[in-house]
mmCIF file of C-alpha atoms and ligand atoms in Angstrom:
data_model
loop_
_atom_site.group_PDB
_atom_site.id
_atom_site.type_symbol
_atom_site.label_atom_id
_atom_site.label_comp_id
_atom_site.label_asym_id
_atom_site.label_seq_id
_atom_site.Cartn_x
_atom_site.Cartn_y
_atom_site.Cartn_z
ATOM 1 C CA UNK J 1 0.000 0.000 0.000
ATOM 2 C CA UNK J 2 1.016 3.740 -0.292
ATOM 3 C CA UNK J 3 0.691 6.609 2.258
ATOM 4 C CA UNK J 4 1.412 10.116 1.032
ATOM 5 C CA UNK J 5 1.840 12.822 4.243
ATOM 6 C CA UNK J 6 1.527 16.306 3.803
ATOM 7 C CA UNK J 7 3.156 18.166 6.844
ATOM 8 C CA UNK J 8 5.196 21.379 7.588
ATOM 9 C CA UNK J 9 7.892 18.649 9.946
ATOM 10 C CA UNK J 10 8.681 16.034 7.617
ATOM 11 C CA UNK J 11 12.077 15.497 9.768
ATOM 12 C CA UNK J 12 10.166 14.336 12.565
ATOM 13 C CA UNK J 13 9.050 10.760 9.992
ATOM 14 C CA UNK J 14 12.722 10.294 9.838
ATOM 15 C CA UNK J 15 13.715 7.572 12.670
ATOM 16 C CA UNK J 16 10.090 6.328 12.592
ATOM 17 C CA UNK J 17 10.100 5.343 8.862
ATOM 18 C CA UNK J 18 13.485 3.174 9.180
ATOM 19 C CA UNK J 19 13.002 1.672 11.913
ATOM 20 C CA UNK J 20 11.819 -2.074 13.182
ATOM 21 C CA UNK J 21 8.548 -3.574 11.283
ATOM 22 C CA UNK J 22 7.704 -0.126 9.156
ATOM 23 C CA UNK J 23 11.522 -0.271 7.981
ATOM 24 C CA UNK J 24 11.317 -3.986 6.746
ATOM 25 C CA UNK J 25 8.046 -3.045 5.913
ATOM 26 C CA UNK J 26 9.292 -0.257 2.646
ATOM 27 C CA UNK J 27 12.791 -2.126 2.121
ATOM 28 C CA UNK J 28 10.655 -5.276 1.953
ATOM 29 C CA UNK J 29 8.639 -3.326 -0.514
ATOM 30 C CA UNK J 30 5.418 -4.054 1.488
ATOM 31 C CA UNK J 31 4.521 -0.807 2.219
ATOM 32 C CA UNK J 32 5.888 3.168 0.849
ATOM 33 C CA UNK J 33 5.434 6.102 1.999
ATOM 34 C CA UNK J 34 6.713 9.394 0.945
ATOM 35 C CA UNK J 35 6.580 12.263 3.036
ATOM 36 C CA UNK J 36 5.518 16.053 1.375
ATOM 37 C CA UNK J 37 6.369 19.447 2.713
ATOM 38 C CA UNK J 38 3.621 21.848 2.672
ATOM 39 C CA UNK J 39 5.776 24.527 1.985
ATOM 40 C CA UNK J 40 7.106 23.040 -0.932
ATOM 41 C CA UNK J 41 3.236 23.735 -2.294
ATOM 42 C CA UNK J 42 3.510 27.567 -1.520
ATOM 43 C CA UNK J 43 4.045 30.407 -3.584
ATOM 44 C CA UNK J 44 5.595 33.006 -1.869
ATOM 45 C CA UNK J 45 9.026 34.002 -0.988
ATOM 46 C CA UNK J 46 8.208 33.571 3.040
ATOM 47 C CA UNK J 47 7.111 29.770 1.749
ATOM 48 C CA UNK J 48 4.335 30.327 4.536
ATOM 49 C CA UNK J 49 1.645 28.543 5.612
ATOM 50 C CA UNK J 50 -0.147 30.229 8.549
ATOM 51 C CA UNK J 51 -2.205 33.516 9.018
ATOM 52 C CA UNK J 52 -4.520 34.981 11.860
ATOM 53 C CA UNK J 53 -8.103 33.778 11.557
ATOM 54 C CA UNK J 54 -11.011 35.976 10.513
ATOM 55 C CA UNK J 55 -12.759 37.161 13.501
ATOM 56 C CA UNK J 56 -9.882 37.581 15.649
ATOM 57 C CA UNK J 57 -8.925 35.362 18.429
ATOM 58 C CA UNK J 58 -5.724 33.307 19.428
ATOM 59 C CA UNK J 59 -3.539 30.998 17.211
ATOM 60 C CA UNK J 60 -2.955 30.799 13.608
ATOM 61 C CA UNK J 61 -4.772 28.851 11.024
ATOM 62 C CA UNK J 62 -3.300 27.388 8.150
ATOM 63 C CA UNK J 63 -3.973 28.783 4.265
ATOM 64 C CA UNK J 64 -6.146 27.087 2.664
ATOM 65 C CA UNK J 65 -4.232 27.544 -1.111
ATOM 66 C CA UNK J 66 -1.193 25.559 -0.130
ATOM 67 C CA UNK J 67 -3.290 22.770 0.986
ATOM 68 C CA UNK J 68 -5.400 22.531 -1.922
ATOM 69 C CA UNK J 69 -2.335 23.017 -4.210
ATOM 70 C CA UNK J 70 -0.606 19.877 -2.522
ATOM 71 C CA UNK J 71 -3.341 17.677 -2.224
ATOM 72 C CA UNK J 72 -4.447 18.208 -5.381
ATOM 73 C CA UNK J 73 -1.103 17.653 -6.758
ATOM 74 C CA UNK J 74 -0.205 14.350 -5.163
ATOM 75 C CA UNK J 75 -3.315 12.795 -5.942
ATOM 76 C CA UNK J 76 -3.451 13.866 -9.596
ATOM 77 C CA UNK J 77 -4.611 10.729 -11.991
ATOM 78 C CA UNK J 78 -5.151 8.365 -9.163
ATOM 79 C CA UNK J 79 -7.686 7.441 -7.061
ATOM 80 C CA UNK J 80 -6.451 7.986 -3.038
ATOM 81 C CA UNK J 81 -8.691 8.342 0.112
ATOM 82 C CA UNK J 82 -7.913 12.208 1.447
ATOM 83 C CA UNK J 83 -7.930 11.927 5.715
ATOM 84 C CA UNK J 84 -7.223 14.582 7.733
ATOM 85 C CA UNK J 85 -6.297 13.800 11.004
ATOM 86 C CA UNK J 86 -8.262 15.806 13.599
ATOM 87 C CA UNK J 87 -9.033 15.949 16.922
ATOM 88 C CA UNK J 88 -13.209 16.251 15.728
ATOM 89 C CA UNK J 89 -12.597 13.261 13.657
ATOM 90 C CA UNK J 90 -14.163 9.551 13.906
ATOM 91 C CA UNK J 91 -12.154 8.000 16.605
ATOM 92 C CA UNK J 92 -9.712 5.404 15.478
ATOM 93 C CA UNK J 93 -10.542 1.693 16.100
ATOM 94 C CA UNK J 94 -9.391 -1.760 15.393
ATOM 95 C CA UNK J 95 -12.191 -1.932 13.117
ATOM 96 C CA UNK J 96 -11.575 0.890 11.007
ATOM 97 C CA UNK J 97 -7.820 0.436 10.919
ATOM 98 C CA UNK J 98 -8.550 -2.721 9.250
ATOM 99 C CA UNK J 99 -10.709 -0.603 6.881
ATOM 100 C CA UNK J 100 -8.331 1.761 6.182
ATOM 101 C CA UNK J 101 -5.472 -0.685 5.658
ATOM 102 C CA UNK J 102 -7.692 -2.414 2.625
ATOM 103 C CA UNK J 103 -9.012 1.059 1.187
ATOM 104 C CA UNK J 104 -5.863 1.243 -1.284
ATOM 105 C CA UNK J 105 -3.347 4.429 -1.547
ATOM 106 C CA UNK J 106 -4.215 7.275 1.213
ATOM 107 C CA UNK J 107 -3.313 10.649 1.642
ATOM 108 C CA UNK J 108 -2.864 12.131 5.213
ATOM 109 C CA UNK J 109 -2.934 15.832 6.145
ATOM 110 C CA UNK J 110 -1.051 16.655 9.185
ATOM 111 C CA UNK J 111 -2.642 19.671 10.525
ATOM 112 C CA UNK J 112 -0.381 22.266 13.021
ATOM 113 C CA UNK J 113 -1.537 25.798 15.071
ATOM 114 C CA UNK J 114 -5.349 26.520 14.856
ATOM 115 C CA UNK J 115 -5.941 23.488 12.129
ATOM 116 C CA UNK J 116 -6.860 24.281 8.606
ATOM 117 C CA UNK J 117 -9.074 26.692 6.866
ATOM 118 C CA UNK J 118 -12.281 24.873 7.044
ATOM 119 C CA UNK J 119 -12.042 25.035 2.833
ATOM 120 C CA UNK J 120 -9.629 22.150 2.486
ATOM 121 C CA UNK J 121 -12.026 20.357 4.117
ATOM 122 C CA UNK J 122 -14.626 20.799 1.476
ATOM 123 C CA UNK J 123 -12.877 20.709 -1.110
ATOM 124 C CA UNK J 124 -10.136 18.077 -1.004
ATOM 125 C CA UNK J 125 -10.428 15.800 2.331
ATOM 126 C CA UNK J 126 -12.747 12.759 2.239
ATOM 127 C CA UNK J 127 -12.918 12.109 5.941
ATOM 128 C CA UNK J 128 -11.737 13.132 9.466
ATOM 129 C CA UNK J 129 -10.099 10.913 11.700
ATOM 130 C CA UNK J 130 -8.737 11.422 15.499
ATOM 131 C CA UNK J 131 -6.961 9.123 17.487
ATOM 132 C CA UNK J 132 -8.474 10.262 20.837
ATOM 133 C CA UNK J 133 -10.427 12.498 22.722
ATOM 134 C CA UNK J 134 -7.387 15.128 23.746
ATOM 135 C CA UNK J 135 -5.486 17.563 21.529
ATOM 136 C CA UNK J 136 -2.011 17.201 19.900
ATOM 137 C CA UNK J 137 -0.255 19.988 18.603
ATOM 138 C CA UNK J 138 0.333 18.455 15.546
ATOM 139 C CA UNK J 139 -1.144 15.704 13.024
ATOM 140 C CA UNK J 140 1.934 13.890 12.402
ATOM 141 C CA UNK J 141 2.168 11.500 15.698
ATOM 142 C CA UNK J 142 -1.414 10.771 14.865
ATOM 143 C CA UNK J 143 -0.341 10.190 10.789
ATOM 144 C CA UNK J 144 2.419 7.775 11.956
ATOM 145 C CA UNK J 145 0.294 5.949 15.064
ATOM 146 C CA UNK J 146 -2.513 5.363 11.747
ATOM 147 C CA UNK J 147 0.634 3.842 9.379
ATOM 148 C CA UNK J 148 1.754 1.642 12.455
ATOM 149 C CA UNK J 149 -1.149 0.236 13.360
ATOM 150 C CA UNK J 150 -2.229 -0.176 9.325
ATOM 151 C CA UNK J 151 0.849 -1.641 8.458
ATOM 152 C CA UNK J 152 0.291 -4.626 11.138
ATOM 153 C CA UNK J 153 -2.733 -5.684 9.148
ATOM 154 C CA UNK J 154 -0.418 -5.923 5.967
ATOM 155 C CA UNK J 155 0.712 -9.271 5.122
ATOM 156 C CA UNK J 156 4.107 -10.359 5.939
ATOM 157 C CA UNK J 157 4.977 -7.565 7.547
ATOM 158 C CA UNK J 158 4.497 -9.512 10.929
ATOM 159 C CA UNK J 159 6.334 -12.426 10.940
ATOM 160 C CA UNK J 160 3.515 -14.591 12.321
ATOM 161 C CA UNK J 161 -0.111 -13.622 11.031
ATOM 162 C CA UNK J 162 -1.669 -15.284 14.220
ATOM 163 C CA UNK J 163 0.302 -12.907 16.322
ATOM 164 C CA UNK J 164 -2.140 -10.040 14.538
ATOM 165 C CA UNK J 165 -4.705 -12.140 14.352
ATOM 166 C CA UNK J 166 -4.963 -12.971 18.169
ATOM 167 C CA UNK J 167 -4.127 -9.334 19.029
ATOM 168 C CA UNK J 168 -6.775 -7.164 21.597
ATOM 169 C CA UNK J 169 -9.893 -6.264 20.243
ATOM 170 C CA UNK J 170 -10.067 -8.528 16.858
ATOM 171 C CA UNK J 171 -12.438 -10.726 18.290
ATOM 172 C CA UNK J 172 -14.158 -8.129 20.995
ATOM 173 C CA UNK J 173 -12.062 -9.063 23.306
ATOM 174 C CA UNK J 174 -8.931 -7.991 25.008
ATOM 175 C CA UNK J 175 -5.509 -10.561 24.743
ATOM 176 C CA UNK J 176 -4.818 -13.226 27.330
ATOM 177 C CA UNK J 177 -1.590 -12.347 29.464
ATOM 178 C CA UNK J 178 1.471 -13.203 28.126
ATOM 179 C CA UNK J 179 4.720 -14.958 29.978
ATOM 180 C CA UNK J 180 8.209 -15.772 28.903
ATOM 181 C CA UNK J 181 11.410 -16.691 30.753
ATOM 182 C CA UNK J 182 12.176 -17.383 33.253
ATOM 183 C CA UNK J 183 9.754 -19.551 34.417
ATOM 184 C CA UNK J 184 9.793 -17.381 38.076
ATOM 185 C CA UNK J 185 9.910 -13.805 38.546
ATOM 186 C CA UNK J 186 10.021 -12.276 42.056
ATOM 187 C CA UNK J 187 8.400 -15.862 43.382
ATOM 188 C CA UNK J 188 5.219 -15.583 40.650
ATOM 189 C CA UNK J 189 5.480 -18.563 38.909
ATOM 190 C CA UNK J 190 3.829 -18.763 35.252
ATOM 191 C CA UNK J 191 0.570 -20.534 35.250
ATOM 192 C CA UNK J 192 0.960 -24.097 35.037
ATOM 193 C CA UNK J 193 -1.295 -25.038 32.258
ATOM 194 C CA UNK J 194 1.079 -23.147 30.018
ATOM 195 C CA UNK J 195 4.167 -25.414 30.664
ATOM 196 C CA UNK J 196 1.723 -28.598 30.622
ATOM 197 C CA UNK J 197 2.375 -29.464 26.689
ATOM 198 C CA UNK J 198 -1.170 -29.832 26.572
ATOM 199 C CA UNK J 199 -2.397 -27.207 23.973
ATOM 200 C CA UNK J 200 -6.546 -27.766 23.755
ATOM 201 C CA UNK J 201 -5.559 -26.997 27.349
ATOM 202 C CA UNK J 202 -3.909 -23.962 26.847
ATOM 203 C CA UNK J 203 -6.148 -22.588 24.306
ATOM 204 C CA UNK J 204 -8.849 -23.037 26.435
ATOM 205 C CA UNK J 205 -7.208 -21.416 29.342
ATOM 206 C CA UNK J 206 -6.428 -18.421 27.091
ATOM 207 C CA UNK J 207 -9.619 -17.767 25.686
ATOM 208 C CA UNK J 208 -11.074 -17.784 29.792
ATOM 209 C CA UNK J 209 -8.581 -15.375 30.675
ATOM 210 C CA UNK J 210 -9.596 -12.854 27.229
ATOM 211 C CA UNK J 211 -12.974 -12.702 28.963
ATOM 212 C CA UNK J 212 -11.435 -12.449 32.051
ATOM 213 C CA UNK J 213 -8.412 -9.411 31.468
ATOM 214 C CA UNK J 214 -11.321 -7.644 29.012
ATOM 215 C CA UNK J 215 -14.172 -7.887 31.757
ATOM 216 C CA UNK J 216 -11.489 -6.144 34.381
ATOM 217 C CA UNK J 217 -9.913 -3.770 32.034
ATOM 218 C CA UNK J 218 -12.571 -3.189 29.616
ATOM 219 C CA UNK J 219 -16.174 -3.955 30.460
ATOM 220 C CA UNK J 220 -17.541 -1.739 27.753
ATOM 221 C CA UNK J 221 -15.981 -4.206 25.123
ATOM 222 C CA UNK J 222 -18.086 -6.773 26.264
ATOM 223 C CA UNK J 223 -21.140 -4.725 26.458
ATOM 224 C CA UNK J 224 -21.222 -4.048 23.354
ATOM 225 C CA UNK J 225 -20.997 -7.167 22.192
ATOM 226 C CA UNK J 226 -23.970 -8.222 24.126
HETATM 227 N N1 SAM Z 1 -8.147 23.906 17.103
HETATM 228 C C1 SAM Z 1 -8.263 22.502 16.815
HETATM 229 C C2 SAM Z 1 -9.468 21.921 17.537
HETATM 230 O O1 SAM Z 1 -9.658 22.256 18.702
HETATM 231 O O2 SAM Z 1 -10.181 21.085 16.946
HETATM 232 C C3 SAM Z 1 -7.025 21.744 17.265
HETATM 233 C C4 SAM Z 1 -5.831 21.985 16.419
HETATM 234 S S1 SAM Z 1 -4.438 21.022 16.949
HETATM 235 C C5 SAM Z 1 -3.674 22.098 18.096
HETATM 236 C C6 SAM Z 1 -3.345 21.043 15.587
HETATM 237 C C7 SAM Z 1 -3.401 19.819 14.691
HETATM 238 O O3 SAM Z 1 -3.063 18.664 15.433
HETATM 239 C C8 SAM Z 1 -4.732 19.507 14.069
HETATM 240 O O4 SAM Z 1 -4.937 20.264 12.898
HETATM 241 C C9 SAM Z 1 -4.631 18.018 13.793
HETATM 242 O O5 SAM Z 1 -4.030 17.764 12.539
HETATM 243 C C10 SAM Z 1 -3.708 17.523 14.902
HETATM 244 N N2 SAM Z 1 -4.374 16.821 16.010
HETATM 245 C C11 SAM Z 1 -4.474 17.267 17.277
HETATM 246 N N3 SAM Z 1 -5.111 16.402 18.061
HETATM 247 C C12 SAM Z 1 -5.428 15.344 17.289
HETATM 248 C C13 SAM Z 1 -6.120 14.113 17.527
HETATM 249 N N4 SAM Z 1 -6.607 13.806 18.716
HETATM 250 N N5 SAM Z 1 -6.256 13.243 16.495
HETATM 251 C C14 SAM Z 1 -5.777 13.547 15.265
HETATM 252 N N6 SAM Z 1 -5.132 14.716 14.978
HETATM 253 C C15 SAM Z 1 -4.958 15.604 15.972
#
């Protein structure tokens, strides 16, 4: 799949596109994504991308033409989704990661200051999507926390599909706890049906303790499954 970002920091996609799974990811050839600077889309000397909003007030909001200009650009001749991530977008779930991850090339508009002049919204974003109820100062932790998670769902770029597959929330539920060596850690030993061999057993015992972690952490999951 391909991921275009527009931003005004493309430095800060530096360490996160070259390292671990997204790294193998694009030199596996899995996934690419290039990285745009707004200002590169501007057309005046200053390169800027910012002025005061009409009506007065705090902040800066960014112009509208440079938006347009790049978006319009980077999409030209082939079909891509257009998100802007936003703090008053649809919140970002499992489910609609999954989405995402299947809807083919996307573009992703990292906001900064104010946000954007509410005309690139009409005129060149398809949707709005937030990755919480709190405010960033910036779209591009939210950009790269929607390539991560999308990227999981891509195959082979995690070594063991069942690993996704049995991942919190794919099946309503949260994941069963997880243990590795050494067998005891400050005298908690791990639970003995995991060292028994016996693996209907330790399905089973994994699947009680999903219902189990999700109805202490998570209640609302199962509610709305019910
Ligand atoms: N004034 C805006 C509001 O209250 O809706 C907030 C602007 S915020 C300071 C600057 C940029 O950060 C936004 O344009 C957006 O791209 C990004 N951002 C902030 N919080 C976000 C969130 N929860 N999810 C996605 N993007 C977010």
């Amino acid at each position: 799949m391909r991921v275009d970002v527009v931003t005004i920091f493309p430095e800060l996609f530096g360490a996160f596109l070259e390292t671990s799974l997204i790294g193998r990811a694009r030199s596996k050839g899995l996934l690419q994504v290039e990285i745009h600077d707004l200002r590169d889309h501007t057309e005046d000397r200053h390169r800027s991308v910012d002025d005061e909003p009409y009506g007065g007030g705090g902040g800066m909001v960014m112009t509208a033409p440079p938006w347009i200009a790049a978006v319009r650009r980077i999409s030209e001749g082939r079909p891509v989704r257009r998100i802007y991530l936003s703090p008053q977008g649809e919140p970002l779930t499992d489910a609609k990661v999954r989405e995402l991850a299947e809807a083919g090339d996307l573009l992703l508009l990292c906001g900064r200051y104010e946000g954007l002049d509410e005309r690139v919204l009409e005129t060149v974003v398809d949707e709005e999507i937030s990755i919480g109820d709190y405010v960033l100062s910036g779209g591009e932790l939210p950009a790269m926390v929607l390539i991560e998670a999308m990227s999981r769902q891509i195959r082979g770029v995690v070594g063991l599909p069942l690993s996704v597959e049995n991942d919190s929330f794919r099946a309503g539920l949260l994941d069963h706890p997880q243990y590795t060596r050494p067998a005891v850690v400050e005298g908690l030993e791990v639970p003995a049906v995991l060292l028994s061999g016996d693996h209907a057993a330790i399905e089973s015992w994994r699947r009680e303790q999903e219902v189990l972690a999700t109805r202490r952490k998570r209640p609302d999951l199962l509610a709305r499954e019910s």
